[in-house]
Structure formats: structure tokens, C-alpha cells
Coordinates of C-alpha atoms in Angstrom, one line a residue:
X1 CA 148.4 -34.9 -56.7
X2 CA 150.4 -34.6 -60.0
X3 CA 149.1 -32.9 -63.1
X4 CA 147.9 -36.1 -64.7
X5 CA 145.8 -37.0 -61.6
X6 CA 144.5 -33.4 -61.6
X7 CA 143.3 -33.8 -65.2
X8 CA 141.6 -37.1 -64.4
X9 CA 139.8 -35.8 -61.3
X10 CA 139.0 -32.5 -62.9
X11 CA 137.1 -34.3 -65.6
X12 CA 135.4 -36.5 -62.9
X13 CA 134.3 -33.4 -60.9
X14 CA 133.0 -31.5 -63.9
X15 CA 130.9 -34.5 -64.8
X16 CA 129.5 -34.5 -61.3
X17 CA 128.9 -30.7 -61.5
X18 CA 127.0 -31.1 -64.8
X19 CA 124.9 -33.9 -63.3
X20 CA 124.2 -31.8 -60.3
X21 CA 123.0 -28.9 -62.4
X22 CA 120.7 -31.2 -64.4
X23 CA 119.4 -33.0 -61.3
X24 CA 119.4 -30.4 -58.5
X25 CA 115.7 -30.3 -58.2
X26 CA 115.7 -34.0 -57.2
X27 CA 117.5 -33.1 -53.9
X28 CA 115.5 -31.9 -50.9
X29 CA 115.8 -28.1 -50.8
X30 CA 116.9 -28.3 -47.1
X31 CA 118.6 -31.2 -45.4
X32 CA 117.0 -33.2 -42.6
X33 CA 120.0 -33.0 -40.3
X34 CA 120.4 -32.1 -36.6
X35 CA 123.1 -29.8 -35.2
X36 CA 126.5 -31.5 -34.9
X37 CA 125.4 -34.4 -37.2
X38 CA 127.9 -33.4 -39.9
X39 CA 130.7 -32.5 -37.4
X40 CA 130.4 -35.9 -35.6
X41 CA 131.0 -37.7 -38.9
X42 CA 134.4 -35.9 -39.4
X43 CA 137.7 -37.0 -37.8
X44 CA 138.6 -35.2 -34.6
X45 CA 142.2 -34.5 -35.9
X46 CA 143.7 -33.5 -39.3
X47 CA 145.4 -36.4 -41.2
X48 CA 149.1 -36.6 -40.9
X49 CA 149.5 -38.2 -44.3
X50 CA 147.8 -37.3 -47.5
X51 CA 144.6 -39.2 -48.4
X52 CA 143.5 -40.6 -51.7
X53 CA 141.4 -38.2 -53.7
X54 CA 138.8 -40.8 -54.4
X55 CA 138.1 -41.1 -50.7
X56 CA 138.0 -37.4 -50.3
X57 CA 135.4 -37.0 -53.0
X58 CA 133.4 -40.0 -51.7
X59 CA 133.2 -38.2 -48.3
X60 CA 132.1 -35.1 -50.1
X61 CA 129.2 -37.0 -51.6
X62 CA 128.3 -39.0 -48.6
X63 CA 128.8 -36.5 -45.7
X64 CA 128.8 -33.0 -47.1
X65 CA 126.2 -33.0 -49.9
X66 CA 123.5 -34.6 -47.6
X67 CA 124.0 -31.7 -45.2
X68 CA 123.7 -28.9 -47.7
X69 CA 120.9 -26.5 -48.3
X70 CA 120.5 -26.4 -52.1
X71 CA 120.5 -22.7 -52.8
X72 CA 120.3 -23.3 -56.6
X73 CA 117.2 -25.5 -56.3
X74 CA 114.3 -24.1 -58.3
X75 CA 112.0 -24.3 -55.3
X76 CA 114.3 -22.3 -53.1
X77 CA 112.1 -19.3 -52.5
X78 CA 113.5 -17.9 -49.2
X79 CA 115.6 -14.9 -48.3
X80 CA 116.9 -13.5 -51.6
X81 CA 118.5 -15.9 -54.1
X82 CA 122.2 -16.3 -54.5
X83 CA 121.8 -17.7 -58.0
X84 CA 124.5 -18.8 -60.3
X85 CA 124.7 -20.0 -63.9
X86 CA 126.8 -22.3 -66.0
X87 CA 129.0 -19.4 -67.5
X88 CA 129.6 -18.1 -64.0
X89 CA 130.7 -21.5 -62.7
X90 CA 133.1 -21.9 -65.6
X91 CA 134.6 -18.5 -64.9
X92 CA 135.0 -19.4 -61.2
X93 CA 137.0 -22.5 -62.3
X94 CA 139.3 -20.3 -64.4
X95 CA 139.7 -17.8 -61.6
X96 CA 140.8 -20.5 -59.2
X97 CA 143.2 -22.0 -61.8
X98 CA 144.8 -18.6 -62.5
X99 CA 145.1 -18.0 -58.8
X100 CA 145.6 -14.2 -59.4
X101 CA 145.8 -11.7 -56.6
X102 CA 144.3 -8.6 -58.2
X103 CA 145.2 -5.9 -55.8
X104 CA 146.7 -3.5 -58.3
X105 CA 147.2 -3.0 -62.0
X106 CA 150.7 -4.3 -61.9
X107 CA 149.7 -7.6 -60.2
X108 CA 147.1 -8.3 -62.8
X109 CA 146.7 -5.7 -65.6
X110 CA 143.9 -7.6 -67.4
X111 CA 141.9 -8.1 -64.2
X112 CA 142.1 -4.4 -63.4
X113 CA 141.1 -3.2 -66.9
X114 CA 138.3 -5.9 -67.3
X115 CA 136.9 -4.8 -63.9
X116 CA 136.7 -1.2 -65.1
X117 CA 135.1 -2.3 -68.4
X118 CA 132.3 -4.5 -66.9
X119 CA 131.5 -1.9 -64.3
X120 CA 131.1 0.7 -67.1
X121 CA 128.9 -1.8 -69.0
X122 CA 126.6 -2.3 -66.0
X123 CA 126.5 1.4 -65.2
X124 CA 125.3 2.2 -68.6
X125 CA 122.9 -0.7 -68.9
X126 CA 121.3 0.3 -65.6
X127 CA 120.8 3.9 -66.4
X128 CA 123.3 5.2 -63.8
X129 CA 124.9 8.6 -64.6
X130 CA 127.7 8.1 -67.1
X131 CA 130.2 10.0 -65.1
X132 CA 130.0 7.6 -62.1
X133 CA 132.6 4.8 -61.8
X134 CA 132.3 1.3 -60.3
X135 CA 134.4 -1.1 -58.3
X136 CA 133.7 -4.8 -57.4
X137 CA 133.5 -5.8 -53.8
X138 CA 132.7 -9.1 -52.1
X139 CA 129.3 -8.2 -50.5
X140 CA 127.0 -5.2 -50.1
X141 CA 127.9 -5.2 -46.4
X142 CA 131.5 -4.4 -47.2
X143 CA 130.6 -1.9 -49.9
X144 CA 128.2 0.0 -47.6
X145 CA 130.8 0.1 -44.8
X146 CA 133.2 1.6 -47.4
X147 CA 130.6 4.2 -48.3
X148 CA 129.9 5.1 -44.7
X149 CA 133.6 5.3 -43.8
X150 CA 134.1 7.6 -46.9
X151 CA 131.2 9.8 -45.7
X152 CA 132.8 10.0 -42.3
X153 CA 136.2 11.0 -43.7
X154 CA 134.9 13.5 -46.1
X155 CA 132.9 15.2 -43.3
X156 CA 135.9 15.3 -41.1
X157 CA 138.2 16.5 -43.9
X158 CA 139.9 13.1 -43.6
X159 CA 140.9 14.0 -40.0
X160 CA 139.6 10.9 -38.3
X161 CA 141.8 8.6 -40.3
X162 CA 144.8 10.6 -39.2
X163 CA 144.0 11.6 -35.6
X164 CA 141.0 9.5 -34.6
X165 CA 137.8 10.8 -33.0
X166 CA 138.2 14.1 -31.1
X167 CA 135.2 13.3 -28.9
X168 CA 133.4 16.3 -30.2
X169 CA 131.8 14.7 -33.3
X170 CA 128.2 13.7 -33.0
X171 CA 127.6 12.2 -36.4
X172 CA 124.1 11.0 -37.3
X173 CA 123.1 8.4 -39.9
X174 CA 119.5 8.1 -41.3
X175 CA 117.6 5.3 -42.8
X176 CA 114.1 3.9 -42.9
X177 CA 113.0 1.5 -40.2
X178 CA 113.2 -1.3 -42.8
X179 CA 116.9 -0.9 -43.6
X180 CA 119.1 -4.0 -43.8
X181 CA 121.0 -4.9 -40.6
X182 CA 124.3 -4.5 -42.4
X183 CA 123.8 -0.7 -41.9
X184 CA 123.8 -1.2 -38.2
X185 CA 126.9 -3.3 -38.4
X186 CA 128.7 -0.7 -40.6
X187 CA 127.9 2.1 -38.1
X188 CA 129.3 0.0 -35.3
X189 CA 132.5 -0.8 -37.2
X190 CA 132.9 2.9 -38.3
X191 CA 132.9 3.9 -34.6
X192 CA 129.8 6.0 -35.0
X193 CA 127.7 4.2 -32.5
X194 CA 124.5 2.4 -33.4
X195 CA 122.5 4.8 -31.1
X196 CA 123.3 7.4 -33.8
X197 CA 121.3 5.6 -36.4
X198 CA 118.0 7.5 -36.8
X199 CA 115.1 5.3 -38.0
X200 CA 112.9 7.3 -40.2
X201 CA 109.1 6.6 -40.4
X202 CA 107.8 4.8 -43.4
X203 CA 104.5 5.1 -45.3
X204 CA 101.9 2.5 -46.0
X205 CA 104.1 1.0 -48.7
X206 CA 107.0 0.8 -46.2
X207 CA 109.0 3.5 -48.1
X208 CA 110.8 6.3 -46.2
X209 CA 108.8 9.5 -45.8
X210 CA 111.0 12.3 -47.0
X211 CA 109.3 15.0 -44.9
X212 CA 110.0 12.9 -41.8
X213 CA 113.7 12.6 -42.9
X214 CA 114.0 16.3 -43.3
X215 CA 112.4 17.0 -40.0
X216 CA 114.8 14.5 -38.2
X217 CA 117.8 16.1 -39.8
X218 CA 116.7 19.6 -38.8
X219 CA 116.0 18.5 -35.3
X220 CA 119.5 17.0 -35.0
X221 CA 121.1 20.2 -36.4
X222 CA 119.1 22.3 -33.8
X223 CA 120.5 20.0 -31.1
X224 CA 124.1 20.5 -32.2
X225 CA 124.5 17.1 -33.9
X226 CA 126.1 16.6 -37.3
X227 CA 124.1 14.8 -40.0
X228 CA 126.5 12.6 -41.9
X229 CA 124.8 10.1 -44.2
X230 CA 121.4 8.9 -45.4
X231 CA 121.1 5.3 -46.5
X232 CA 118.1 4.9 -48.8
X233 CA 116.7 1.6 -50.1
X234 CA 115.9 0.6 -53.6
X235 CA 114.2 -2.6 -52.4
X236 CA 114.2 -3.2 -48.6
X237 CA 115.1 -6.7 -47.4
X238 CA 111.7 -7.4 -45.8
X239 CA 109.3 -6.3 -48.6
X240 CA 111.5 -4.7 -51.4
X241 CA 110.0 -1.3 -50.7
X242 CA 111.5 1.5 -52.6
X243 CA 112.4 4.8 -51.0
X244 CA 111.9 8.0 -53.0
X245 CA 115.5 8.4 -54.3
X246 CA 115.0 11.7 -55.9
X247 CA 113.4 13.5 -53.0
X248 CA 115.9 12.1 -50.6
X249 CA 118.7 13.3 -52.9
X250 CA 117.3 16.8 -52.8
X251 CA 117.3 16.8 -49.0
X252 CA 120.9 15.4 -48.7
X253 CA 122.0 18.1 -51.2
X254 CA 120.3 20.8 -49.1
X255 CA 122.1 19.8 -46.0
X256 CA 125.4 18.6 -47.5
X257 CA 124.9 15.0 -46.4
X258 CA 126.3 11.8 -48.1
X259 CA 123.5 9.8 -49.8
X260 CA 124.1 6.0 -50.2
X261 CA 121.6 4.0 -52.2
X262 CA 121.3 0.3 -51.1
X263 CA 120.0 -1.6 -54.1
X264 CA 121.6 -4.9 -53.1
X265 CA 118.9 -7.2 -54.4
X266 CA 116.5 -5.1 -56.5
X267 CA 119.2 -3.2 -58.3
X268 CA 119.4 -5.9 -60.9
X269 CA 115.9 -4.8 -62.1
X270 CA 117.4 -1.6 -63.4
X271 CA 118.7 -3.6 -66.3
X272 CA 115.0 -3.4 -67.4
X273 CA 114.4 0.0 -68.9
X274 CA 110.9 0.1 -67.4
X275 CA 112.4 0.1 -63.9
X276 CA 115.0 2.8 -64.4
X277 CA 112.7 5.7 -63.3
X278 CA 113.1 4.3 -59.8
X279 CA 116.5 6.0 -59.6
X280 CA 115.5 9.4 -61.0
X281 CA 117.5 11.9 -59.1
X282 CA 120.3 9.5 -58.2
X283 CA 122.7 11.9 -59.9
X284 CA 122.7 14.0 -56.8
X285 CA 123.5 11.0 -54.6
X286 CA 127.0 9.8 -53.8
X287 CA 127.1 6.0 -53.9
X288 CA 125.0 3.1 -55.1
X289 CA 125.5 -0.6 -54.4
X290 CA 123.9 -3.8 -56.0
X291 CA 124.7 -7.5 -55.9
X292 CA 125.0 -9.4 -59.2
X293 CA 125.3 -12.5 -57.0
X294 CA 121.7 -12.2 -55.9
X295 CA 119.6 -11.9 -59.1
X296 CA 122.0 -11.7 -62.0
X297 CA 123.1 -15.3 -62.3
X298 CA 126.6 -14.6 -61.0
X299 CA 128.2 -16.8 -58.3
X300 CA 128.5 -15.5 -54.8
X301 CA 130.3 -13.4 -54.0
X302 CA 130.1 -10.3 -56.3
X303 CA 129.0 -6.8 -55.5
X304 CA 129.4 -3.6 -57.5
X305 CA 129.7 -0.2 -55.7
X306 CA 129.2 2.8 -57.9
X307 CA 130.4 6.3 -56.9
X308 CA 129.9 9.8 -58.1
X309 CA 133.4 10.8 -57.1
X310 CA 135.7 7.9 -56.5
X311 CA 138.5 10.3 -55.3
X312 CA 136.7 10.5 -52.0
X313 CA 136.8 6.7 -51.6
X314 CA 140.4 6.4 -52.7
X315 CA 141.5 9.2 -50.3
X316 CA 139.8 7.3 -47.5
X317 CA 141.5 4.0 -48.2
X318 CA 144.7 4.7 -50.1
X319 CA 147.7 3.5 -48.1
X320 CA 150.7 2.6 -50.2
X321 CA 153.8 1.3 -48.4
X322 CA 157.0 1.5 -50.3
X323 CA 156.9 -2.2 -51.4
X324 CA 153.6 -1.6 -53.3
X325 CA 154.6 1.6 -55.1
X326 CA 155.0 1.5 -58.9
X327 CA 155.9 4.0 -61.6
X328 CA 152.4 3.5 -63.1
X329 CA 150.3 4.4 -60.0
X330 CA 149.2 7.8 -61.4
X331 CA 148.1 6.3 -64.7
X332 CA 146.0 3.3 -63.6
X333 CA 143.4 2.2 -61.2
X334 CA 144.8 0.3 -58.2
X335 CA 141.6 -1.2 -56.8
X336 CA 143.3 -2.1 -53.5
X337 CA 142.7 1.7 -52.8
X338 CA 139.0 1.5 -53.5
X339 CA 137.9 -0.4 -50.4
X340 CA 138.9 -2.3 -47.3
X341 CA 140.7 -5.3 -48.7
X342 CA 144.2 -5.3 -50.0
X343 CA 143.9 -8.7 -51.6
X344 CA 141.3 -9.0 -54.3
X345 CA 139.8 -11.9 -56.3
X346 CA 139.3 -11.8 -60.1
X347 CA 135.6 -11.3 -59.7
X348 CA 135.3 -9.3 -62.9
X349 CA 135.8 -12.5 -65.0
X350 CA 132.6 -14.1 -64.0
X351 CA 130.6 -10.9 -64.6
X352 CA 132.2 -10.8 -68.1
X353 CA 131.3 -14.4 -68.8
X354 CA 127.7 -13.9 -67.6
X355 CA 127.1 -10.7 -69.5
X356 CA 128.7 -12.0 -72.7
X357 CA 127.0 -15.4 -72.5
X358 CA 123.5 -14.2 -71.9
X359 CA 123.8 -10.8 -73.4
X360 CA 121.8 -8.0 -71.8
X361 CA 118.7 -9.0 -73.6
X362 CA 119.1 -12.6 -72.4
X363 CA 119.4 -11.4 -68.8
X364 CA 116.4 -9.1 -69.3
X365 CA 114.3 -12.0 -70.6
X366 CA 115.0 -14.1 -67.5
X367 CA 114.2 -11.2 -65.2
X368 CA 110.9 -10.6 -67.0
X369 CA 110.1 -14.3 -66.7
X370 CA 110.6 -14.1 -63.0
X371 CA 108.3 -11.0 -62.8
X372 CA 105.7 -12.8 -64.8
X373 CA 105.8 -15.9 -62.5
X374 CA 105.5 -13.6 -59.5
X375 CA 102.3 -12.0 -60.9
X376 CA 100.8 -15.4 -61.4
X377 CA 101.3 -16.2 -57.7
X378 CA 99.9 -12.8 -56.8
X379 CA 96.7 -13.7 -58.7
X380 CA 96.5 -17.0 -57.0
X381 CA 96.7 -15.4 -53.6
X382 CA 94.2 -12.8 -54.4
X383 CA 91.8 -15.5 -55.6
X384 CA 92.1 -17.5 -52.4
X385 CA 89.9 -16.8 -49.4
X386 CA 91.6 -15.6 -46.2
X387 CA 95.0 -15.0 -47.8
X388 CA 96.3 -11.5 -48.1
X389 CA 99.4 -9.7 -49.4
X390 CA 100.7 -7.1 -47.0
X391 CA 103.2 -5.2 -49.2
X392 CA 103.2 -3.9 -52.7
X393 CA 104.8 -6.4 -55.1
X394 CA 107.1 -4.1 -57.0
X395 CA 109.6 -6.9 -58.1
X396 CA 109.5 -10.6 -57.4
X397 CA 109.0 -10.7 -53.6
X398 CA 105.5 -11.5 -52.2
X399 CA 104.8 -11.1 -48.5
X400 CA 101.6 -13.0 -47.8
X401 CA 99.8 -14.6 -44.8
X402 CA 96.7 -16.5 -43.7
X403 CA 94.0 -14.6 -41.9
X404 CA 92.0 -16.3 -39.2
X405 CA 88.3 -15.7 -38.5
X406 CA 89.1 -14.8 -34.9
X407 CA 91.2 -11.8 -36.1
X408 CA 93.6 -12.5 -33.2
X409 CA 97.0 -11.3 -34.4
X410 CA 99.0 -13.5 -32.1
X411 CA 97.1 -16.6 -33.2
X412 CA 97.5 -15.6 -36.8
X413 CA 101.3 -15.1 -36.3
X414 CA 101.5 -18.5 -34.7
X415 CA 99.5 -20.1 -37.5
X416 CA 101.6 -18.6 -40.3
X417 CA 104.9 -19.5 -38.6
X418 CA 103.7 -23.1 -38.1
X419 CA 102.5 -23.2 -41.8
X420 CA 105.8 -22.1 -43.2
X421 CA 107.7 -24.5 -40.9
X422 CA 105.5 -27.4 -42.0
X423 CA 106.1 -26.6 -45.7
X424 CA 109.8 -26.2 -45.2
X425 CA 110.1 -29.5 -43.3
X426 CA 108.9 -31.4 -46.4
X427 CA 112.1 -30.5 -48.2
X428 CA 110.0 -29.8 -51.4
X429 CA 110.2 -26.0 -51.1
X430 CA 111.8 -23.4 -48.9
X431 CA 110.4 -20.1 -47.7
X432 CA 111.5 -17.5 -45.2
X433 CA 109.6 -14.9 -43.3
X434 CA 109.5 -11.3 -42.0
X435 CA 107.2 -9.2 -39.8
X436 CA 105.4 -6.2 -41.2
X437 CA 103.6 -4.0 -38.7
X438 CA 103.9 -6.8 -36.2
X439 CA 102.3 -9.4 -38.5
X440 CA 104.2 -12.6 -39.4
X441 CA 104.3 -13.0 -43.2
X442 CA 105.8 -15.6 -45.5
X443 CA 108.1 -14.2 -48.1
X444 CA 108.0 -15.9 -51.5
X445 CA 110.9 -14.7 -53.7
X446 CA 110.9 -16.0 -57.3
X447 CA 114.4 -15.4 -58.7
X448 CA 116.1 -18.8 -59.2
X449 CA 118.1 -19.2 -62.4
X450 CA 116.1 -22.3 -63.6
X451 CA 112.7 -21.7 -61.9
X452 CA 109.7 -22.4 -64.2
X453 CA 105.9 -22.3 -63.9
X454 CA 105.8 -25.9 -62.8
X455 CA 108.0 -25.1 -59.8
X456 CA 105.7 -22.4 -58.5
X457 CA 102.6 -24.5 -59.3
X458 CA 104.1 -27.4 -57.2
X459 CA 104.9 -25.0 -54.4
X460 CA 101.4 -23.5 -54.5
X461 CA 99.8 -26.9 -54.2
X462 CA 102.1 -27.8 -51.3
X463 CA 101.2 -24.6 -49.5
X464 CA 97.5 -25.1 -49.9
X465 CA 97.5 -28.7 -48.9
X466 CA 99.6 -28.0 -45.8
X467 CA 97.4 -25.0 -45.0
X468 CA 94.2 -27.1 -45.2
X469 CA 95.6 -29.7 -42.8
X470 CA 96.6 -27.0 -40.2
X471 CA 93.2 -25.2 -40.5
X472 CA 91.4 -28.5 -39.8
X473 CA 93.4 -28.8 -36.5
X474 CA 92.1 -25.5 -35.2

């Protein structure tokens, strides 16, 4: 492809992209395909000769698009959103065009300094202590692993990095029973052993009980074990429960334990001043992570990790071979030393585009719109016989289910699972589920960039019509 062809096809693709954004709700949210259906339409071997771009793009439209789940669809209500926006998409195009590898200041000065700037903007806008510093990672899984590895190294005086485990360490990590599975994975990768993850009891709102945490820590100390890190949640994955950040920080300070705050999804809500009290006491914690790629209209992937003392992180990961050394290393941030990856994308650009295009007030307006829509749905559920909400709705996630007159929990679980599957099969909306105290609940998350009241009204009608049909079959 020469530059003239590139210009031609770039215009063609941008037109398709703009059409897609305007018409995305016309697609089924999820495709009606079977396993291997896409694979079997693809050639069994790579082409020896280059193919015409028109044919490649035709196959994209005819084979790939029909097999896609449309995460940007306004009726995608499952999991947590991975929402994007027009400014973010345009920034991604420029990122790809520049093709920069932003591992150090020297390799991309503007990328490094823009990253520091947008992280500072977000820190201040979210009410995080002004002495903390941020760094952009790909996902919260990577950021949390980085935090746990840093906690491990600080506790061992950076000895494990140098000599490995002595076999005498018996480090313990604590979290609520509703913590994200990425914590388990991080503990495995860090060599700590998932058996050393202590699940702390939660209260009736699914938030960690600080007294139970302190008791578990003291029990481990009495048994000769070494408390290492507490992972608290500002918005658990199942129900967006919020752990008592301040009280947990007091406990971790008392015992000299790293405190990592996982705010992957709900952390965006801190852009609203009325939610910032949720992190009162975070100043005594050590790290905090949130994902702009979930609820801040920024293309996946983009995570921001904030740290009270970045020197601990840098000491854990800094490894500078001769060929990467520069005369400026002591004057600048080399973000390759702030995490696992050496190579780094120019993710700061899309954050910059999003923040400047919307403005903080524009982002806040959309967040409040989502919260308003969520409360409408809450009212509808409360006004409907035999529907119940099983967790407090602190943000924009509703965990609800159908109750049956029999009161049989197994039957209720089966009904709600069947109900959600039947709705999802229509392709008109998509929901996901979780279990709370053994009860199967449907999760309705309202956070899509372009979701409006008409979309939640249509989904509600679909839910009720499908529910009625299933109840008649009982």
C-alpha cells in the first residue's frame, strides 16, 4: 500500500467508523454465532502474496463484524462498560500513526511529560492527595500486580528481587471475599501462593468488616506469619460495594502493611465531588488504581496507578542496561521503571483528548446522567411485585432478581439464569450476572457513552415481557 492508497482507504475507513458510531444500536448487541463459525470462514494458511485492501475490508465487514459483541451498544448492560468516545478514537488513530515507543523520556519526551500532566490533572480532580504521583498502565490487573510486587520488595528490603525467596517468608495478603479475581492472579504471579490470600468477612452491604481484618492480621502475627498487603475495594466487581478505606488505612498503618485501593470501575465517580468522601483516609494508604477505560469514555486499554511514594515502585522495577542509560535519567521520569513493561504505548494522548474535549464538567454531566438513569431503574424494580434488589446501589450497578412464591432458592436461581439468557438471546440487550449469598442475580450496569432513557425503557420492557412468558411456563 503506497501513501496515496493509504489516504484513500483511510478516508473510507473513517466514513465507516462514523457510520458505525451513528448506527451502532442497529446491530444486535451480541452475535448469534456458534463456536468455530468465524474460524471456519478464514483460510487455513496465510496468503503468500499481498491481497487487495478492498477485499480485506470486505471480509472485515462480512466475516468479522457479524461475529462481534458490540461493547459500545447503548443496550450493553453487562460486566462493566469499556466505553469509548469520538475524541478517544481520534487519539488512538494518531497514536497508531506516530507509532511511538514511549519507554523513556528520551524515546518520547512529549509522551512522558504529557503522561505526568494528565495523571496530575486526574489526581487533583479526584481529590487524591496532591503529593501522590500517577503512572499509566494497560489494565488494573497489571497495576495491582505491580503494587503487590512493590509491597513484597519493600517488606523484604528489596531482597527477593536479588536473592529470591529464602523459604522463611510467610507473607499474607488480605481482601474481602468479594475482591476481583485479578488479586488471586497477582498473588500467584508474585510467588506468594494463593493459599496466603485471607478472605475477610463482609457486612450486609458486602463491604469488608475492619474489625474482622484486624483480628485476622493479629492471628497471623501470633502464628508467626508476616502480614504484607491489604487490598481494599472502592466498588467490588459483583455489586460495587465500598470498603471502609479510612478504617482500613488505620489498621495497615498500625501494623506496617501496604494498603492498595482497587477502584478499577467506580474510581471514575470520584470526579464527582459528592463521592470524594469515599476515599477519606486514603492518605495513609500506599496505592490506588482506576480504569478510565471503563467509565471515563477512554478507549481500552488505559489504567492509572497512583502511589504515595513512587520511589518504592521504581526501586522494585528499575533495571537499566547500558544501552538504555542516558545523561538525563536523574532529571526525568522514565516510566519503563514504573511497572512491568519495558515498551509502552502513548496512552496519555487519548486521556488528554478526552479530558480536553469534554472538560471535567462535561464528564461529570455524563456520569450524573448515568446515575440518574440508574435510579429510574431502581424505582421501576421497587414498584414491581416479586422483584428485589440484593445490594445497595451506590453507583450505577443494580443487582436484582425475581423471587418465586415457592421461596426455593435453587428454583429461583434457575429461573433468573433462564430469564437473563432469554433476554440476551434476543440480541436487543445484554446483561451479566453474579451470585450474592448464593443467590443468582442479574447485574444491570448503566454506563455506556451514548445510553439514554429510551434505551433503559426498551430494556425494561424486554425484561418484563420475557419474565412474564417464563412465569407462565411454571
